[in-house]
Amino acid sequence: MADAALRLQNLFEQLLGNPLPVCIRAWDGSQAGPPGAPTLVVRNRRALRRLLFKPGELGLARAWVAGDLDVDGDLYIALGLVAGLVWERGEDARGLAEALRDPEVRAAVRGLVRLAGPPLPPAPPPEEVRRTRGHLHTKRTDRRAISHHYDVGNDFYELVLGPSMVYSCAYWQAPEAEGGTLEDAQRDKLELVSRKLALTPGQRLLDIGCGWGSMAVHAAREHGVSVVGVTLSQEQAAYARKRVADEGLTDKVEIRVQDYRDVADGPYDAISSIGMAEHVGAERYLAYAGDLFRLLKPGGRLLNHQIARRPRRDESAYSVDEFIDAYVFPDGELAPLGTTVAQLERAGFEVRDVESIREHYALTLRRWVANLESGWDAATRLAGPGRARVWLLYMAASALSFERNRIGVNQVLAVKTPESGDSGLPLRTRTWN
């Protein structure tokens, strides 16, 4: 009798305490759930074993990356419906422990164990980071983490990011439906950063986490500054150097494979750190801010563009997202905006402007998802189906998180204000808008 989908639906509803808002289609051809809703496709029993041996987000992620789970229908709607249930219930572990006190739920789980088949834990997908012992955010571990995320293949990133090759939040004048394009929005973001830093010919700019060289090229070409860009990714550096050469800017731009902690040729007039500080880690953040402060000349400016999470009532309860940590940004950490500002001030900076562009990142991510989906066959050929599935889930879920104010992104302009108190900023700082 084909009834796996109905049995799964009953279990999930018992665990969640709510009707399941999506359909389930199981490997035996059975289907259950509200008609017209997106469908969660459970392709095999192995998906259940992944959930049983690693309940919660990581088990679901492993099943998704391996192709044991899929979604038939609008991925955003499916993710939104499921995520809404999780957020309403609270922390997964506490909710699961509470549910398992119910004898009916325990009986349903025993039935799920029987349905899942032989009790052997499936190996994690090869895309998952293999953890080693040791301290986080050493130069060696940071280099390995950056390589995992960025050394996926420049062709893959070209497909996802488009011609701009900017892997951070764009700055939209209007959504694409109203005539805006991703390339225009990324150019406008680079120009916004340049104006906030007040770049002028002859200055020196340090671009930390320079990616594929977009900011370095823009600043040198459009504002006449000399740029040093540093990255830990060999593939990014090779791509960036070729761009610099193709633009005829080798006399203006130097791209280094170098840890920011090893930069010793200051002072610089300005520093841009765009989408890099999320990799620093809470324990090292004050030291990171101090390193940047020392590298600036008096009166120099820092533009720190960084994703932030919402603060918790109990900050000690914060833990890194399991899926992101295992598959996307190993060892990455998000901090509340207030924490970031406080650390910059402790390092000696005067924070002069904070601009939230949260909605802009949702628009950016949706465009990246559209690029990935439209080029899916090429993406799976370039990076492998598992890696492509990682990026699809990560970017679609992140877009929803930005839209629903689960996370945000902010540009913080800070100055190494000299003892005279002359910050060098105009009385009305938003003149760059």
Short mmCIF file of C-alpha atoms in Angstrom, two decimals:
data_model
loop_
_atom_site.label_atom_id
_atom_site.label_comp_id
_atom_site.label_asym_id
_atom_site.label_seq_id
_atom_site.Cartn_x
_atom_site.Cartn_y
_atom_site.Cartn_z
CA MET A 1 0.00 0.00 0.00
CA ALA A 2 1.44 3.39 -1.04
CA ASP A 3 0.99 5.50 2.08
CA ALA A 4 4.46 6.86 2.91
CA ALA A 5 3.46 10.47 2.18
CA LEU A 6 0.45 10.34 4.51
CA ARG A 7 2.52 8.80 7.29
CA LEU A 8 5.17 11.51 6.86
CA GLN A 9 2.53 14.24 6.88
CA ASN A 10 1.05 12.92 10.14
CA LEU A 11 4.45 12.80 11.81
CA PHE A 12 5.48 16.29 10.75
CA GLU A 13 2.16 17.74 11.90
CA GLN A 14 2.58 16.07 15.28
CA LEU A 15 6.08 17.47 15.60
CA LEU A 16 5.17 20.97 14.46
CA GLY A 17 1.82 21.20 16.20
CA ASN A 18 0.32 22.74 13.06
CA PRO A 19 -1.12 21.54 9.74
CA LEU A 20 1.62 21.01 7.19
CA PRO A 21 1.43 23.91 4.68
CA VAL A 22 3.14 21.98 1.86
CA CYS A 23 2.38 18.74 0.05
CA ILE A 24 4.57 15.67 0.37
CA ARG A 25 5.27 13.27 -2.49
CA ALA A 26 7.10 10.12 -1.45
CA TRP A 27 9.24 7.60 -3.29
CA ASP A 28 6.35 5.13 -3.43
CA GLY A 29 4.28 7.55 -5.53
CA SER A 30 1.96 8.56 -2.69
CA GLN A 31 1.08 12.21 -2.09
CA ALA A 32 -0.52 14.06 0.81
CA GLY A 33 -1.15 17.65 1.80
CA PRO A 34 -3.11 20.72 0.77
CA PRO A 35 -3.89 20.86 -2.97
CA GLY A 36 -2.14 23.58 -4.92
CA ALA A 37 0.67 24.00 -2.38
CA PRO A 38 4.35 23.53 -3.27
CA THR A 39 5.39 19.90 -2.99
CA LEU A 40 8.25 18.54 -0.93
CA VAL A 41 9.54 15.55 -2.89
CA VAL A 42 11.06 12.80 -0.72
CA ARG A 43 12.90 10.80 -3.37
CA ASN A 44 14.08 7.87 -1.26
CA ARG A 45 14.27 6.40 2.23
CA ARG A 46 17.80 7.73 2.60
CA ALA A 47 16.32 11.22 3.09
CA LEU A 48 14.55 9.94 6.22
CA ARG A 49 17.71 8.37 7.56
CA ARG A 50 19.51 11.69 7.14
CA LEU A 51 16.81 13.38 9.22
CA LEU A 52 16.79 10.66 11.88
CA PHE A 53 20.56 10.65 12.35
CA LYS A 54 20.85 14.46 12.19
CA PRO A 55 17.47 15.98 13.14
CA GLY A 56 16.93 19.60 12.22
CA GLU A 57 18.52 21.91 9.70
CA LEU A 58 21.70 19.96 8.97
CA GLY A 59 19.82 16.75 8.19
CA LEU A 60 17.49 18.61 5.86
CA ALA A 61 20.46 20.33 4.21
CA ARG A 62 22.27 17.07 3.64
CA ALA A 63 19.18 15.54 2.06
CA TRP A 64 18.71 18.60 -0.17
CA VAL A 65 22.34 18.80 -1.32
CA ALA A 66 22.44 15.07 -2.05
CA GLY A 67 19.24 15.30 -4.10
CA ASP A 68 17.27 13.08 -1.70
CA LEU A 69 14.85 15.97 -1.13
CA ASP A 70 13.53 18.39 -3.71
CA VAL A 71 10.78 20.98 -4.17
CA ASP A 72 8.22 20.85 -6.95
CA GLY A 73 6.77 24.34 -7.29
CA ASP A 74 7.87 27.80 -6.17
CA LEU A 75 10.98 27.39 -4.01
CA TYR A 76 10.50 30.77 -2.31
CA ILE A 77 6.93 29.93 -1.28
CA ALA A 78 7.96 26.49 -0.02
CA LEU A 79 10.87 27.88 1.99
CA GLY A 80 8.72 30.69 3.36
CA LEU A 81 6.00 28.32 4.54
CA VAL A 82 8.39 25.89 6.21
CA ALA A 83 10.61 28.62 7.69
CA GLY A 84 7.56 30.38 9.10
CA LEU A 85 6.64 27.27 11.08
CA VAL A 86 10.17 26.92 12.44
CA TRP A 87 10.43 30.59 13.45
CA GLU A 88 7.05 30.46 15.20
CA ARG A 89 7.99 27.34 17.12
CA GLY A 90 11.39 28.57 18.22
CA GLU A 91 14.67 26.70 18.45
CA ASP A 92 14.53 23.32 16.71
CA ALA A 93 16.19 21.35 19.48
CA ARG A 94 13.89 22.64 22.23
CA GLY A 95 10.79 22.15 20.09
CA LEU A 96 11.81 18.61 19.18
CA ALA A 97 12.61 17.65 22.77
CA GLU A 98 9.22 18.96 23.90
CA ALA A 99 7.37 17.12 21.14
CA LEU A 100 9.11 13.84 21.93
CA ARG A 101 7.57 13.84 25.41
CA ASP A 102 4.25 13.07 23.73
CA PRO A 103 3.71 9.27 23.52
CA GLU A 104 1.94 9.62 20.17
CA VAL A 105 4.89 11.50 18.71
CA ARG A 106 7.34 8.90 20.02
CA ALA A 107 5.22 6.21 18.41
CA ALA A 108 5.22 8.14 15.12
CA VAL A 109 9.01 8.46 15.26
CA ARG A 110 9.34 4.72 15.81
CA GLY A 111 7.17 4.25 12.73
CA LEU A 112 9.42 6.61 10.81
CA VAL A 113 12.46 4.57 11.87
CA ARG A 114 10.82 1.45 10.46
CA LEU A 115 9.88 3.33 7.29
CA ALA A 116 13.44 4.63 6.83
CA GLY A 117 14.90 1.15 6.51
CA PRO A 118 18.29 -0.18 7.72
CA PRO A 119 19.60 2.01 10.56
CA LEU A 120 22.85 3.11 8.93
CA PRO A 121 23.74 6.83 8.78
CA PRO A 122 24.36 7.96 5.17
CA ALA A 123 27.68 9.65 4.55
CA PRO A 124 27.42 13.45 4.27
CA PRO A 125 27.54 14.84 0.73
CA PRO A 126 31.09 15.57 -0.44
CA GLU A 127 30.30 19.32 -0.57
CA GLU A 128 30.16 19.43 3.24
CA VAL A 129 33.19 20.89 5.03
CA ARG A 130 35.28 18.33 6.86
CA ARG A 131 36.01 19.70 10.31
CA THR A 132 39.44 19.52 11.92
CA ARG A 133 40.41 20.35 15.45
CA GLY A 134 42.05 23.63 16.26
CA HIS A 135 41.37 27.30 16.79
CA LEU A 136 39.05 29.24 14.52
CA HIS A 137 40.21 32.21 12.45
CA THR A 138 43.89 31.47 12.34
CA LYS A 139 45.50 32.45 9.08
CA ARG A 140 45.54 28.80 8.01
CA THR A 141 41.89 28.06 8.87
CA ASP A 142 40.69 31.31 7.31
CA ARG A 143 42.58 30.52 4.12
CA ARG A 144 40.97 27.07 3.99
CA ALA A 145 37.48 28.50 4.64
CA ILE A 146 37.85 31.14 1.94
CA SER A 147 39.07 28.55 -0.53
CA HIS A 148 36.03 26.35 0.18
CA HIS A 149 33.66 29.18 -0.65
CA TYR A 150 35.38 31.13 -3.41
CA ASP A 151 37.55 28.60 -5.25
CA VAL A 152 34.52 26.94 -6.84
CA GLY A 153 35.39 28.13 -10.32
CA ASN A 154 35.32 31.60 -11.82
CA ASP A 155 33.07 30.44 -14.65
CA PHE A 156 30.45 29.35 -12.12
CA TYR A 157 30.54 32.73 -10.41
CA GLU A 158 30.31 34.54 -13.75
CA LEU A 159 27.11 32.63 -14.45
CA VAL A 160 25.58 33.53 -11.06
CA LEU A 161 26.87 37.08 -10.55
CA GLY A 162 26.74 38.33 -14.11
CA PRO A 163 29.27 40.62 -15.82
CA SER A 164 29.84 42.83 -12.76
CA MET A 165 31.41 39.93 -10.80
CA VAL A 166 30.45 41.64 -7.55
CA TYR A 167 29.53 39.21 -4.79
CA SER A 168 27.88 41.57 -2.33
CA CYS A 169 24.67 43.56 -2.04
CA ALA A 170 23.89 45.82 -5.01
CA TYR A 171 22.40 49.31 -4.62
CA TRP A 172 19.15 49.56 -6.56
CA GLN A 173 17.58 52.74 -7.81
CA ALA A 174 14.59 50.65 -8.91
CA PRO A 175 13.78 46.92 -9.02
CA GLU A 176 14.50 45.18 -12.29
CA ALA A 177 10.77 45.07 -13.04
CA GLU A 178 10.88 48.88 -13.11
CA GLY A 179 13.86 49.14 -15.41
CA GLY A 180 16.79 48.55 -13.07
CA THR A 181 19.42 45.93 -13.91
CA LEU A 182 21.82 44.02 -11.70
CA GLU A 183 24.83 45.44 -13.52
CA ASP A 184 23.59 49.01 -13.04
CA ALA A 185 22.87 48.37 -9.36
CA GLN A 186 26.31 46.89 -8.73
CA ARG A 187 27.99 49.81 -10.49
CA ASP A 188 25.94 52.20 -8.35
CA LYS A 189 27.04 50.35 -5.20
CA LEU A 190 30.71 50.65 -6.12
CA GLU A 191 30.20 54.34 -6.88
CA LEU A 192 28.36 54.85 -3.57
CA VAL A 193 31.31 53.33 -1.69
CA SER A 194 33.73 55.53 -3.65
CA ARG A 195 31.77 58.67 -2.83
CA LYS A 196 31.49 57.82 0.84
CA LEU A 197 35.25 57.37 0.93
CA ALA A 198 35.66 60.66 -1.00
CA LEU A 199 38.20 59.08 -3.34
CA THR A 200 40.32 61.53 -5.34
CA PRO A 201 43.23 61.09 -7.77
CA GLY A 202 46.53 60.30 -6.12
CA GLN A 203 45.09 58.66 -3.02
CA ARG A 204 45.84 55.11 -1.87
CA LEU A 205 42.95 52.70 -1.31
CA LEU A 206 43.20 49.33 0.42
CA ASP A 207 40.40 46.98 -0.65
CA ILE A 208 40.23 44.13 1.86
CA GLY A 209 38.63 40.98 0.53
CA CYS A 210 38.85 42.37 -3.00
CA GLY A 211 37.06 39.46 -4.66
CA TRP A 212 37.35 39.46 -8.43
CA GLY A 213 38.69 43.03 -8.48
CA SER A 214 35.51 44.98 -9.22
CA MET A 215 35.96 47.67 -6.55
CA ALA A 216 39.67 48.02 -7.28
CA VAL A 217 39.07 48.47 -11.01
CA HIS A 218 36.19 50.92 -10.46
CA ALA A 219 38.12 53.06 -7.98
CA ALA A 220 41.22 53.25 -10.17
CA ARG A 221 39.38 53.82 -13.44
CA GLU A 222 36.70 56.25 -12.25
CA HIS A 223 38.51 58.07 -9.43
CA GLY A 224 42.21 57.86 -10.29
CA VAL A 225 43.33 56.26 -7.02
CA SER A 226 46.08 53.68 -6.54
CA VAL A 227 44.62 50.46 -5.15
CA VAL A 228 45.95 47.46 -3.28
CA GLY A 229 43.44 44.63 -3.25
CA VAL A 230 43.97 41.60 -1.00
CA THR A 231 42.24 38.23 -1.10
CA LEU A 232 42.96 34.73 0.20
CA SER A 233 41.54 33.11 -2.94
CA GLN A 234 44.01 32.14 -5.64
CA GLU A 235 41.23 31.90 -8.24
CA GLN A 236 39.88 35.35 -7.41
CA ALA A 237 43.34 36.88 -7.58
CA ALA A 238 44.08 35.37 -10.98
CA TYR A 239 40.77 36.64 -12.36
CA ALA A 240 41.23 40.11 -10.83
CA ARG A 241 44.75 40.48 -12.20
CA LYS A 242 43.53 39.68 -15.70
CA ARG A 243 40.76 42.28 -15.39
CA VAL A 244 43.28 44.87 -14.23
CA ALA A 245 45.53 44.10 -17.19
CA ASP A 246 42.63 44.16 -19.66
CA GLU A 247 41.62 47.60 -18.33
CA GLY A 248 45.18 48.91 -18.70
CA LEU A 249 45.40 49.63 -14.97
CA THR A 250 48.46 47.65 -13.93
CA ASP A 251 50.18 50.89 -12.91
CA LYS A 252 47.24 51.72 -10.61
CA VAL A 253 46.11 48.39 -9.15
CA GLU A 254 48.01 45.64 -7.34
CA ILE A 255 46.18 42.42 -6.45
CA ARG A 256 47.75 40.32 -3.71
CA VAL A 257 47.04 36.89 -2.27
CA GLN A 258 47.54 38.09 1.27
CA ASP A 259 45.89 37.98 4.68
CA TYR A 260 44.79 41.44 5.81
CA ARG A 261 46.75 40.84 9.02
CA ASP A 262 49.94 40.79 6.95
CA VAL A 263 49.41 44.13 5.19
CA ALA A 264 52.19 46.38 6.45
CA ASP A 265 52.61 49.11 3.83
CA GLY A 266 50.29 51.75 5.24
CA PRO A 267 49.25 54.39 5.73
CA TYR A 268 46.33 54.39 3.29
CA ASP A 269 43.96 57.26 2.62
CA ALA A 270 40.94 54.95 2.59
CA ILE A 271 39.95 51.33 3.20
CA SER A 272 37.00 49.47 1.74
CA SER A 273 35.88 46.21 3.34
CA ILE A 274 32.87 44.95 1.36
CA GLY A 275 31.32 41.67 2.44
CA MET A 276 34.53 40.53 4.11
CA ALA A 277 34.08 41.21 7.82
CA GLU A 278 31.56 38.36 8.19
CA HIS A 279 34.57 36.02 7.93
CA VAL A 280 36.51 37.67 10.78
CA GLY A 281 34.76 36.11 13.79
CA ALA A 282 33.61 37.64 17.07
CA GLU A 283 36.81 36.85 18.96
CA ARG A 284 39.00 38.58 16.39
CA TYR A 285 36.76 41.48 15.44
CA LEU A 286 38.34 44.07 17.73
CA ALA A 287 41.78 43.10 16.45
CA TYR A 288 40.48 43.37 12.86
CA ALA A 289 39.18 46.87 13.56
CA GLY A 290 42.50 47.78 15.21
CA ASP A 291 44.48 46.55 12.21
CA LEU A 292 42.40 48.73 9.89
CA PHE A 293 42.75 51.73 12.20
CA ARG A 294 46.54 51.42 12.17
CA LEU A 295 46.64 51.10 8.38
CA LEU A 296 44.85 54.43 7.86
CA LYS A 297 46.46 57.83 7.92
CA PRO A 298 44.92 60.44 10.28
CA GLY A 299 41.68 61.60 8.71
CA GLY A 300 41.45 58.43 6.62
CA ARG A 301 38.09 56.76 6.07
CA LEU A 302 36.85 53.17 6.38
CA LEU A 303 33.75 51.90 4.61
CA ASN A 304 32.69 48.62 6.25
CA HIS A 305 29.90 46.87 4.31
CA GLN A 306 28.71 43.93 6.43
CA ILE A 307 25.75 41.58 6.95
CA ALA A 308 24.21 41.77 10.42
CA ARG A 309 21.83 39.58 12.38
CA ARG A 310 19.13 40.64 14.78
CA PRO A 311 20.31 40.87 18.40
CA ARG A 312 19.21 38.21 20.88
CA ARG A 313 17.99 38.76 24.40
CA ASP A 314 20.63 36.25 25.46
CA GLU A 315 23.61 36.71 23.17
CA SER A 316 25.32 33.66 24.67
CA ALA A 317 22.63 31.52 23.00
CA TYR A 318 23.73 32.55 19.52
CA SER A 319 25.01 29.73 17.35
CA VAL A 320 26.13 29.71 13.73
CA ASP A 321 23.58 28.48 11.20
CA GLU A 322 24.39 24.79 10.64
CA PHE A 323 23.74 24.74 6.90
CA ILE A 324 25.71 27.93 6.22
CA ASP A 325 28.61 26.75 8.38
CA ALA A 326 28.79 23.30 6.80
CA TYR A 327 28.25 24.17 3.16
CA VAL A 328 28.59 27.90 2.44
CA PHE A 329 30.72 30.08 4.77
CA PRO A 330 32.73 27.82 7.10
CA ASP A 331 33.51 29.62 10.37
CA GLY A 332 31.55 32.69 9.30
CA GLU A 333 29.79 34.64 12.05
CA LEU A 334 27.19 37.39 12.03
CA ALA A 335 26.99 40.09 14.69
CA PRO A 336 24.30 42.66 15.48
CA LEU A 337 24.91 46.11 14.00
CA GLY A 338 25.34 47.65 17.46
CA THR A 339 28.13 45.21 18.27
CA THR A 340 29.99 46.07 15.07
CA VAL A 341 29.71 49.81 15.68
CA ALA A 342 30.89 49.39 19.28
CA GLN A 343 33.95 47.41 18.21
CA LEU A 344 34.92 49.98 15.59
CA GLU A 345 34.63 52.72 18.21
CA ARG A 346 36.68 50.73 20.71
CA ALA A 347 39.42 50.46 18.08
CA GLY A 348 39.55 54.26 17.87
CA PHE A 349 37.26 55.06 14.93
CA GLU A 350 34.66 57.79 14.91
CA VAL A 351 31.56 56.28 13.31
CA ARG A 352 29.96 58.96 11.17
CA ASP A 353 27.27 57.26 9.13
CA VAL A 354 25.31 54.00 9.13
CA GLU A 355 23.09 53.09 6.17
CA SER A 356 20.92 49.99 6.12
CA ILE A 357 20.34 48.54 2.66
CA ARG A 358 18.59 45.35 3.73
CA GLU A 359 15.92 45.35 1.02
CA HIS A 360 18.60 45.86 -1.62
CA TYR A 361 20.18 42.52 -0.75
CA ALA A 362 16.88 40.67 -1.18
CA LEU A 363 16.60 42.12 -4.70
CA THR A 364 20.22 41.18 -5.42
CA LEU A 365 19.82 37.60 -4.23
CA ARG A 366 16.66 37.05 -6.23
CA ARG A 367 18.53 38.11 -9.36
CA TRP A 368 21.41 35.75 -8.56
CA VAL A 369 18.89 32.92 -8.07
CA ALA A 370 17.30 33.74 -11.43
CA ASN A 371 20.74 33.66 -13.08
CA LEU A 372 21.49 30.28 -11.51
CA GLU A 373 18.14 28.77 -12.46
CA SER A 374 18.30 30.01 -16.06
CA GLY A 375 21.80 28.57 -16.43
CA TRP A 376 21.19 25.43 -14.36
CA ASP A 377 22.62 22.92 -16.83
CA ALA A 378 25.82 24.92 -17.20
CA ALA A 379 26.03 25.48 -13.43
CA THR A 380 25.82 21.77 -12.64
CA ARG A 381 28.44 21.05 -15.29
CA LEU A 382 30.79 23.72 -13.93
CA ALA A 383 30.44 23.15 -10.19
CA GLY A 384 28.65 19.82 -9.88
CA PRO A 385 24.97 19.26 -9.02
CA GLY A 386 25.58 19.24 -5.27
CA ARG A 387 27.38 22.58 -5.24
CA ALA A 388 24.74 24.13 -7.49
CA ARG A 389 22.03 22.91 -5.08
CA VAL A 390 23.95 24.44 -2.15
CA TRP A 391 23.99 27.84 -3.83
CA LEU A 392 20.35 27.66 -4.88
CA LEU A 393 19.13 26.89 -1.37
CA TYR A 394 21.51 29.34 0.29
CA MET A 395 20.62 32.29 -1.94
CA ALA A 396 16.86 31.68 -2.00
CA ALA A 397 16.68 31.23 1.78
CA SER A 398 18.88 34.30 2.30
CA ALA A 399 16.62 36.42 0.10
CA LEU A 400 13.66 35.52 2.33
CA SER A 401 15.70 36.24 5.47
CA PHE A 402 16.51 39.74 4.24
CA GLU A 403 12.92 40.36 3.18
CA ARG A 404 11.58 39.30 6.57
CA ASN A 405 14.17 41.24 8.60
CA ARG A 406 15.83 38.12 9.97
CA ILE A 407 19.17 39.56 8.81
CA GLY A 408 20.25 42.90 7.39
CA VAL A 409 23.22 44.55 5.71
CA ASN A 410 24.76 47.89 6.60
CA GLN A 411 27.38 50.29 5.32
CA VAL A 412 29.27 51.86 8.22
CA LEU A 413 31.42 54.89 7.43
CA ALA A 414 34.11 55.48 10.05
CA VAL A 415 36.95 58.00 10.26
CA LYS A 416 40.33 57.92 11.93
CA THR A 417 39.65 61.39 13.28
CA PRO A 418 42.84 63.21 14.34
CA GLU A 419 43.29 64.92 17.71
CA SER A 420 42.27 68.22 16.15
CA GLY A 421 38.76 66.80 15.74
CA ASP A 422 38.66 67.63 12.04
CA SER A 423 36.88 64.64 10.49
CA GLY A 424 37.05 66.03 6.97
CA LEU A 425 33.37 65.27 6.39
CA PRO A 426 30.82 67.81 5.16
CA LEU A 427 28.22 69.13 7.60
CA ARG A 428 25.56 67.17 5.73
CA THR A 429 27.13 63.77 5.20
CA ARG A 430 24.48 62.34 2.88
CA THR A 431 25.72 64.48 0.00
CA TRP A 432 26.81 61.25 -1.73
CA ASN A 433 23.18 60.19 -2.32
#
